[in-house]
């Protein structure tokens, strides 16, 4: 297994964006499951993933598939009292850092609860006034 994927497993559920930032490429692109937009850049993506780590509970990876630069990590978690399953689709760059990070998740009701929880958190995080430029 690639060391970055091993490290991701160790830190993603902790919600510590300083640890997450260390495995992200400077120009990383993140596509969340809650809307069809892309976050670009290490600081904004680390902040988003840090908040997600605080919203998800009972997070664990169930299966990991891939090799070289392309990986699929199946996970399960809770958002509040709602169960969810999803997949992190990850592409690493030549330096072994995460270049592309896309999340697909179900069921719809839990994705809606995630959206609501993330919106509430982002509204109270002043950094996102500047990070809006990173959303396309």
Short mmCIF file of N, CA and C in Angstrom, two decimals:
data_model
loop_
_atom_site.label_atom_id
_atom_site.label_comp_id
_atom_site.label_asym_id
_atom_site.label_seq_id
_atom_site.Cartn_x
_atom_site.Cartn_y
_atom_site.Cartn_z
N UNK A 1 0.84 -1.17 0.00
CA UNK A 1 0.00 0.00 0.00
C UNK A 1 0.89 1.24 0.00
N UNK A 2 0.45 2.28 -0.68
CA UNK A 2 1.22 3.52 -0.74
C UNK A 2 1.24 4.18 0.64
N UNK A 3 2.39 4.73 1.05
CA UNK A 3 2.49 5.34 2.38
C UNK A 3 1.48 6.48 2.62
N UNK A 4 1.14 7.23 1.58
CA UNK A 4 0.16 8.32 1.75
C UNK A 4 -1.21 7.75 2.09
N UNK A 5 -1.58 6.65 1.49
CA UNK A 5 -2.87 6.02 1.77
C UNK A 5 -2.87 5.46 3.19
N UNK A 6 -1.77 4.88 3.61
CA UNK A 6 -1.66 4.41 4.98
C UNK A 6 -1.80 5.58 5.95
N UNK A 7 -1.11 6.66 5.66
CA UNK A 7 -1.17 7.86 6.52
C UNK A 7 -2.59 8.43 6.54
N UNK A 8 -3.25 8.46 5.40
CA UNK A 8 -4.63 8.96 5.32
C UNK A 8 -5.52 8.18 6.28
N UNK A 9 -5.38 6.87 6.29
CA UNK A 9 -6.19 6.05 7.19
C UNK A 9 -5.97 6.44 8.64
N UNK A 10 -4.76 6.80 8.97
CA UNK A 10 -4.43 7.14 10.35
C UNK A 10 -5.01 8.48 10.78
N UNK A 11 -5.14 9.42 9.85
CA UNK A 11 -5.49 10.79 10.26
C UNK A 11 -6.86 11.30 9.85
N UNK A 12 -7.49 10.73 8.84
CA UNK A 12 -8.70 11.34 8.28
C UNK A 12 -9.83 11.45 9.31
N UNK A 13 -10.03 10.45 10.12
CA UNK A 13 -11.13 10.48 11.08
C UNK A 13 -10.83 11.38 12.28
N UNK A 14 -9.57 11.77 12.47
CA UNK A 14 -9.22 12.64 13.58
C UNK A 14 -9.71 14.07 13.37
N UNK A 15 -9.88 14.47 12.10
CA UNK A 15 -10.35 15.81 11.82
C UNK A 15 -9.32 16.89 12.13
N UNK A 16 -8.05 16.53 12.17
CA UNK A 16 -6.99 17.48 12.44
C UNK A 16 -6.45 17.98 11.11
N UNK A 17 -6.86 19.19 10.73
CA UNK A 17 -6.51 19.68 9.41
C UNK A 17 -5.01 19.90 9.23
N UNK A 18 -4.26 20.09 10.31
CA UNK A 18 -2.81 20.25 10.15
C UNK A 18 -2.17 18.93 9.70
N UNK A 19 -2.69 17.82 10.19
CA UNK A 19 -2.19 16.52 9.74
C UNK A 19 -2.64 16.24 8.31
N UNK A 20 -3.88 16.57 8.01
CA UNK A 20 -4.42 16.34 6.67
C UNK A 20 -3.64 17.16 5.64
N UNK A 21 -3.32 18.41 5.97
CA UNK A 21 -2.61 19.29 5.03
C UNK A 21 -1.28 18.68 4.59
N UNK A 22 -0.65 17.93 5.46
CA UNK A 22 0.65 17.34 5.15
C UNK A 22 0.64 16.29 4.06
N UNK A 23 -0.52 15.76 3.71
CA UNK A 23 -0.59 14.74 2.66
C UNK A 23 -1.29 15.26 1.41
N UNK A 24 -1.61 16.56 1.38
CA UNK A 24 -2.28 17.16 0.23
C UNK A 24 -1.30 17.92 -0.66
N UNK A 25 -1.46 17.80 -1.97
CA UNK A 25 -0.70 18.62 -2.91
C UNK A 25 -1.11 20.08 -2.74
N UNK A 26 -0.22 20.98 -3.07
CA UNK A 26 -0.52 22.42 -2.95
C UNK A 26 -1.78 22.80 -3.73
N UNK A 27 -1.96 22.22 -4.91
CA UNK A 27 -3.11 22.54 -5.76
C UNK A 27 -4.14 21.41 -5.80
N UNK A 28 -4.29 20.70 -4.68
CA UNK A 28 -5.24 19.60 -4.57
C UNK A 28 -6.64 20.06 -4.96
N UNK A 29 -7.40 19.14 -5.56
CA UNK A 29 -8.80 19.39 -5.92
C UNK A 29 -9.67 18.41 -5.13
N UNK A 30 -10.70 18.95 -4.47
CA UNK A 30 -11.60 18.13 -3.65
C UNK A 30 -13.04 18.33 -4.12
N UNK A 31 -13.70 17.22 -4.43
CA UNK A 31 -15.11 17.24 -4.83
C UNK A 31 -15.93 16.56 -3.75
N UNK A 32 -16.73 17.34 -3.00
CA UNK A 32 -17.53 16.77 -1.92
C UNK A 32 -18.79 16.08 -2.44
N UNK A 33 -19.40 15.26 -1.59
CA UNK A 33 -20.62 14.57 -2.00
C UNK A 33 -21.87 15.44 -1.89
N UNK A 34 -21.75 16.62 -1.31
CA UNK A 34 -22.93 17.42 -0.99
C UNK A 34 -23.34 18.40 -2.07
N UNK A 35 -22.45 18.70 -3.02
CA UNK A 35 -22.79 19.58 -4.14
C UNK A 35 -21.76 19.39 -5.24
N UNK A 36 -22.12 19.84 -6.45
CA UNK A 36 -21.29 19.60 -7.62
C UNK A 36 -20.36 20.78 -7.86
N UNK A 37 -19.44 20.99 -6.96
CA UNK A 37 -18.43 22.04 -7.06
C UNK A 37 -17.11 21.43 -6.60
N UNK A 38 -16.02 22.13 -6.88
CA UNK A 38 -14.69 21.65 -6.53
C UNK A 38 -13.97 22.69 -5.68
N UNK A 39 -13.40 22.23 -4.57
CA UNK A 39 -12.50 23.06 -3.76
C UNK A 39 -11.09 22.84 -4.29
N UNK A 40 -10.31 23.91 -4.43
CA UNK A 40 -8.94 23.80 -4.91
C UNK A 40 -7.99 24.49 -3.95
N UNK A 41 -6.90 23.81 -3.61
CA UNK A 41 -5.86 24.39 -2.77
C UNK A 41 -5.75 23.69 -1.43
N UNK A 42 -4.51 23.57 -0.96
CA UNK A 42 -4.22 22.83 0.27
C UNK A 42 -4.98 23.38 1.49
N UNK A 43 -4.90 24.69 1.73
CA UNK A 43 -5.51 25.25 2.94
C UNK A 43 -7.03 25.09 2.95
N UNK A 44 -7.73 25.46 1.86
CA UNK A 44 -9.19 25.28 1.89
C UNK A 44 -9.61 23.82 2.00
N UNK A 45 -8.94 22.93 1.28
CA UNK A 45 -9.32 21.51 1.31
C UNK A 45 -9.04 20.94 2.70
N UNK A 46 -7.92 21.28 3.28
CA UNK A 46 -7.61 20.80 4.64
C UNK A 46 -8.67 21.29 5.63
N UNK A 47 -9.10 22.55 5.48
CA UNK A 47 -10.13 23.09 6.38
C UNK A 47 -11.45 22.34 6.21
N UNK A 48 -11.85 22.10 4.97
CA UNK A 48 -13.09 21.36 4.72
C UNK A 48 -12.99 19.96 5.32
N UNK A 49 -11.90 19.25 5.03
CA UNK A 49 -11.75 17.89 5.55
C UNK A 49 -11.64 17.87 7.07
N UNK A 50 -11.05 18.90 7.64
CA UNK A 50 -11.00 19.01 9.10
C UNK A 50 -12.39 19.09 9.70
N UNK A 51 -13.26 19.89 9.07
CA UNK A 51 -14.64 19.99 9.55
C UNK A 51 -15.38 18.67 9.36
N UNK A 52 -15.16 18.02 8.21
CA UNK A 52 -15.82 16.73 7.97
C UNK A 52 -15.43 15.74 9.06
N UNK A 53 -14.16 15.75 9.44
CA UNK A 53 -13.70 14.85 10.49
C UNK A 53 -14.37 15.09 11.82
N UNK A 54 -14.88 16.30 12.03
CA UNK A 54 -15.61 16.62 13.26
C UNK A 54 -17.09 16.25 13.15
N UNK A 55 -17.62 16.22 11.92
CA UNK A 55 -19.04 15.89 11.70
C UNK A 55 -19.26 14.37 11.69
N UNK A 56 -18.35 13.65 11.02
CA UNK A 56 -18.47 12.19 10.96
C UNK A 56 -18.16 11.59 12.33
N UNK A 57 -18.92 10.59 12.70
CA UNK A 57 -18.59 9.79 13.88
C UNK A 57 -18.55 8.33 13.46
N UNK A 58 -17.94 7.52 14.29
CA UNK A 58 -17.81 6.08 14.02
C UNK A 58 -17.26 5.82 12.63
N UNK A 59 -16.36 6.67 12.18
CA UNK A 59 -15.77 6.55 10.85
C UNK A 59 -14.76 5.41 10.81
N UNK A 60 -14.86 4.62 9.73
CA UNK A 60 -13.83 3.60 9.51
C UNK A 60 -13.82 3.22 8.03
N UNK A 61 -12.63 2.92 7.55
CA UNK A 61 -12.50 2.41 6.19
C UNK A 61 -12.77 0.92 6.22
N UNK A 62 -13.59 0.45 5.27
CA UNK A 62 -13.94 -0.97 5.19
C UNK A 62 -13.09 -1.72 4.18
N UNK A 63 -12.86 -1.12 3.03
CA UNK A 63 -12.06 -1.76 1.98
C UNK A 63 -11.22 -0.70 1.30
N UNK A 64 -10.05 -1.11 0.86
CA UNK A 64 -9.16 -0.21 0.12
C UNK A 64 -8.71 -0.95 -1.13
N UNK A 65 -8.94 -0.33 -2.26
CA UNK A 65 -8.58 -0.91 -3.55
C UNK A 65 -7.71 0.07 -4.31
N UNK A 66 -6.72 -0.44 -5.01
CA UNK A 66 -5.92 0.44 -5.85
C UNK A 66 -4.46 0.09 -5.80
N UNK A 67 -3.72 0.83 -6.58
CA UNK A 67 -2.27 0.74 -6.57
C UNK A 67 -1.72 1.96 -7.30
N UNK A 68 -0.43 2.13 -7.20
CA UNK A 68 0.26 3.25 -7.84
C UNK A 68 -0.39 4.57 -7.44
N UNK A 69 -1.03 5.27 -8.37
CA UNK A 69 -1.57 6.61 -8.08
C UNK A 69 -3.07 6.64 -7.84
N UNK A 70 -3.80 5.60 -8.19
CA UNK A 70 -5.27 5.62 -8.12
C UNK A 70 -5.79 4.68 -7.05
N UNK A 71 -6.65 5.23 -6.14
CA UNK A 71 -7.14 4.49 -4.99
C UNK A 71 -8.62 4.73 -4.76
N UNK A 72 -9.30 3.71 -4.28
CA UNK A 72 -10.70 3.81 -3.85
C UNK A 72 -10.77 3.25 -2.43
N UNK A 73 -11.24 4.09 -1.51
CA UNK A 73 -11.31 3.71 -0.10
C UNK A 73 -12.77 3.74 0.33
N UNK A 74 -13.35 2.57 0.54
CA UNK A 74 -14.74 2.47 0.97
C UNK A 74 -14.82 2.72 2.47
N UNK A 75 -15.78 3.56 2.89
CA UNK A 75 -15.90 3.87 4.31
C UNK A 75 -17.34 3.75 4.78
N UNK A 76 -17.49 3.69 6.09
CA UNK A 76 -18.79 3.82 6.72
C UNK A 76 -18.65 4.78 7.87
N UNK A 77 -19.75 5.45 8.20
CA UNK A 77 -19.71 6.44 9.29
C UNK A 77 -21.14 6.78 9.69
N UNK A 78 -21.24 7.69 10.63
CA UNK A 78 -22.52 8.27 11.02
C UNK A 78 -22.42 9.78 10.90
N UNK A 79 -23.54 10.38 10.55
CA UNK A 79 -23.72 11.83 10.62
C UNK A 79 -24.92 12.01 11.54
N UNK A 80 -24.65 12.45 12.76
CA UNK A 80 -25.71 12.44 13.76
C UNK A 80 -26.10 11.00 14.03
N UNK A 81 -27.41 10.72 13.94
CA UNK A 81 -27.90 9.35 14.14
C UNK A 81 -28.03 8.56 12.85
N UNK A 82 -27.66 9.17 11.73
CA UNK A 82 -27.85 8.56 10.42
C UNK A 82 -26.60 7.81 9.97
N UNK A 83 -26.80 6.61 9.42
CA UNK A 83 -25.70 5.82 8.87
C UNK A 83 -25.39 6.25 7.45
N UNK A 84 -24.14 6.03 7.05
CA UNK A 84 -23.74 6.33 5.68
C UNK A 84 -22.64 5.37 5.26
N UNK A 85 -22.55 5.16 3.97
CA UNK A 85 -21.42 4.49 3.35
C UNK A 85 -20.97 5.36 2.19
N UNK A 86 -19.71 5.25 1.85
CA UNK A 86 -19.21 6.07 0.76
C UNK A 86 -17.87 5.56 0.28
N UNK A 87 -17.34 6.27 -0.70
CA UNK A 87 -16.05 5.93 -1.28
C UNK A 87 -15.26 7.20 -1.49
N UNK A 88 -14.02 7.20 -1.02
CA UNK A 88 -13.07 8.25 -1.33
C UNK A 88 -12.29 7.81 -2.56
N UNK A 89 -12.39 8.59 -3.63
CA UNK A 89 -11.64 8.30 -4.85
C UNK A 89 -10.45 9.25 -4.87
N UNK A 90 -9.26 8.70 -4.84
CA UNK A 90 -8.05 9.49 -4.64
C UNK A 90 -7.04 9.22 -5.75
N UNK A 91 -6.47 10.31 -6.26
CA UNK A 91 -5.35 10.22 -7.19
C UNK A 91 -4.16 10.94 -6.58
N UNK A 92 -3.03 10.27 -6.54
CA UNK A 92 -1.80 10.85 -6.02
C UNK A 92 -1.00 11.48 -7.15
N UNK A 93 -0.22 12.50 -6.82
CA UNK A 93 0.68 13.10 -7.82
C UNK A 93 2.01 12.37 -7.81
N UNK A 94 2.97 12.85 -8.60
CA UNK A 94 4.28 12.20 -8.70
C UNK A 94 5.06 12.24 -7.39
N UNK A 95 4.73 13.20 -6.52
CA UNK A 95 5.40 13.30 -5.22
C UNK A 95 4.72 12.46 -4.15
N UNK A 96 3.65 11.74 -4.52
CA UNK A 96 2.95 10.89 -3.57
C UNK A 96 1.94 11.63 -2.70
N UNK A 97 1.62 12.88 -3.07
CA UNK A 97 0.62 13.66 -2.33
C UNK A 97 -0.73 13.55 -3.02
N UNK A 98 -1.78 13.78 -2.27
CA UNK A 98 -3.13 13.69 -2.84
C UNK A 98 -3.38 14.87 -3.77
N UNK A 99 -3.61 14.57 -5.04
CA UNK A 99 -3.88 15.58 -6.06
C UNK A 99 -5.37 15.76 -6.28
N UNK A 100 -6.09 14.66 -6.36
CA UNK A 100 -7.55 14.69 -6.56
C UNK A 100 -8.21 13.83 -5.50
N UNK A 101 -9.29 14.36 -4.94
CA UNK A 101 -10.00 13.69 -3.85
C UNK A 101 -11.48 13.91 -4.10
N UNK A 102 -12.17 12.85 -4.48
CA UNK A 102 -13.61 12.93 -4.74
C UNK A 102 -14.32 11.97 -3.79
N UNK A 103 -15.44 12.41 -3.24
CA UNK A 103 -16.20 11.58 -2.31
C UNK A 103 -17.59 11.34 -2.88
N UNK A 104 -17.98 10.08 -2.94
CA UNK A 104 -19.35 9.70 -3.26
C UNK A 104 -19.92 9.00 -2.03
N UNK A 105 -21.21 9.26 -1.76
CA UNK A 105 -21.77 8.80 -0.48
C UNK A 105 -23.27 8.57 -0.62
N UNK A 106 -23.80 7.70 0.21
CA UNK A 106 -25.23 7.46 0.28
C UNK A 106 -25.61 7.10 1.70
N UNK A 107 -26.82 7.13 2.13
CA UNK A 107 -28.01 7.51 1.39
C UNK A 107 -28.20 9.03 1.33
N UNK A 108 -29.13 9.39 0.50
CA UNK A 108 -29.42 10.79 0.24
C UNK A 108 -29.72 11.58 1.52
N UNK A 109 -30.49 10.99 2.41
CA UNK A 109 -30.86 11.67 3.66
C UNK A 109 -29.62 12.01 4.48
N UNK A 110 -28.65 11.12 4.54
CA UNK A 110 -27.43 11.37 5.30
C UNK A 110 -26.56 12.41 4.61
N UNK A 111 -26.52 12.39 3.29
CA UNK A 111 -25.78 13.42 2.56
C UNK A 111 -26.38 14.79 2.85
N UNK A 112 -27.71 14.86 2.92
CA UNK A 112 -28.38 16.12 3.27
C UNK A 112 -28.02 16.57 4.68
N UNK A 113 -27.95 15.63 5.62
CA UNK A 113 -27.57 15.96 6.99
C UNK A 113 -26.11 16.43 7.04
N UNK A 114 -25.25 15.82 6.24
CA UNK A 114 -23.85 16.25 6.15
C UNK A 114 -23.78 17.67 5.61
N UNK A 115 -24.52 17.95 4.54
CA UNK A 115 -24.56 19.30 3.96
C UNK A 115 -24.98 20.32 5.00
N UNK A 116 -26.03 20.03 5.74
CA UNK A 116 -26.52 20.97 6.76
C UNK A 116 -25.49 21.19 7.86
N UNK A 117 -24.87 20.11 8.33
CA UNK A 117 -23.87 20.22 9.39
C UNK A 117 -22.65 20.99 8.91
N UNK A 118 -22.21 20.73 7.68
CA UNK A 118 -21.05 21.43 7.14
C UNK A 118 -21.36 22.91 6.92
N UNK A 119 -22.53 23.22 6.41
CA UNK A 119 -22.90 24.63 6.23
C UNK A 119 -22.89 25.38 7.55
N UNK A 120 -23.41 24.76 8.60
CA UNK A 120 -23.42 25.39 9.92
C UNK A 120 -22.00 25.64 10.42
N UNK A 121 -21.11 24.69 10.20
CA UNK A 121 -19.72 24.85 10.65
C UNK A 121 -18.98 25.90 9.84
N UNK A 122 -19.15 25.86 8.53
CA UNK A 122 -18.44 26.79 7.66
C UNK A 122 -18.88 28.24 7.92
N UNK A 123 -20.15 28.41 8.24
CA UNK A 123 -20.66 29.76 8.50
C UNK A 123 -20.00 30.40 9.72
N UNK A 124 -19.46 29.60 10.61
CA UNK A 124 -18.82 30.14 11.82
C UNK A 124 -17.29 30.13 11.72
N UNK A 125 -16.76 29.72 10.59
CA UNK A 125 -15.31 29.67 10.38
C UNK A 125 -14.93 30.83 9.45
N UNK A 126 -14.35 31.87 10.01
CA UNK A 126 -14.04 33.09 9.25
C UNK A 126 -13.14 32.85 8.06
N UNK A 127 -12.34 31.82 8.09
CA UNK A 127 -11.44 31.53 6.96
C UNK A 127 -12.21 31.33 5.66
N UNK A 128 -13.43 30.85 5.76
CA UNK A 128 -14.18 30.54 4.55
C UNK A 128 -14.65 31.79 3.80
N UNK A 129 -14.55 32.94 4.42
CA UNK A 129 -14.79 34.18 3.69
C UNK A 129 -13.74 34.32 2.58
N UNK A 130 -12.52 33.90 2.85
CA UNK A 130 -11.45 33.96 1.87
C UNK A 130 -11.39 32.69 1.01
N UNK A 131 -11.77 31.58 1.60
CA UNK A 131 -11.71 30.31 0.88
C UNK A 131 -12.75 30.21 -0.22
N UNK A 132 -13.75 31.06 -0.22
CA UNK A 132 -14.77 31.00 -1.28
C UNK A 132 -14.14 31.12 -2.67
N UNK A 133 -13.01 31.80 -2.74
CA UNK A 133 -12.29 31.94 -4.01
C UNK A 133 -11.78 30.59 -4.50
N UNK A 134 -11.64 29.65 -3.60
CA UNK A 134 -11.12 28.33 -3.95
C UNK A 134 -12.21 27.38 -4.43
N UNK A 135 -13.44 27.84 -4.48
CA UNK A 135 -14.57 26.99 -4.87
C UNK A 135 -14.97 27.32 -6.31
N UNK A 136 -15.01 26.30 -7.14
CA UNK A 136 -15.41 26.50 -8.55
C UNK A 136 -16.38 25.43 -8.99
#
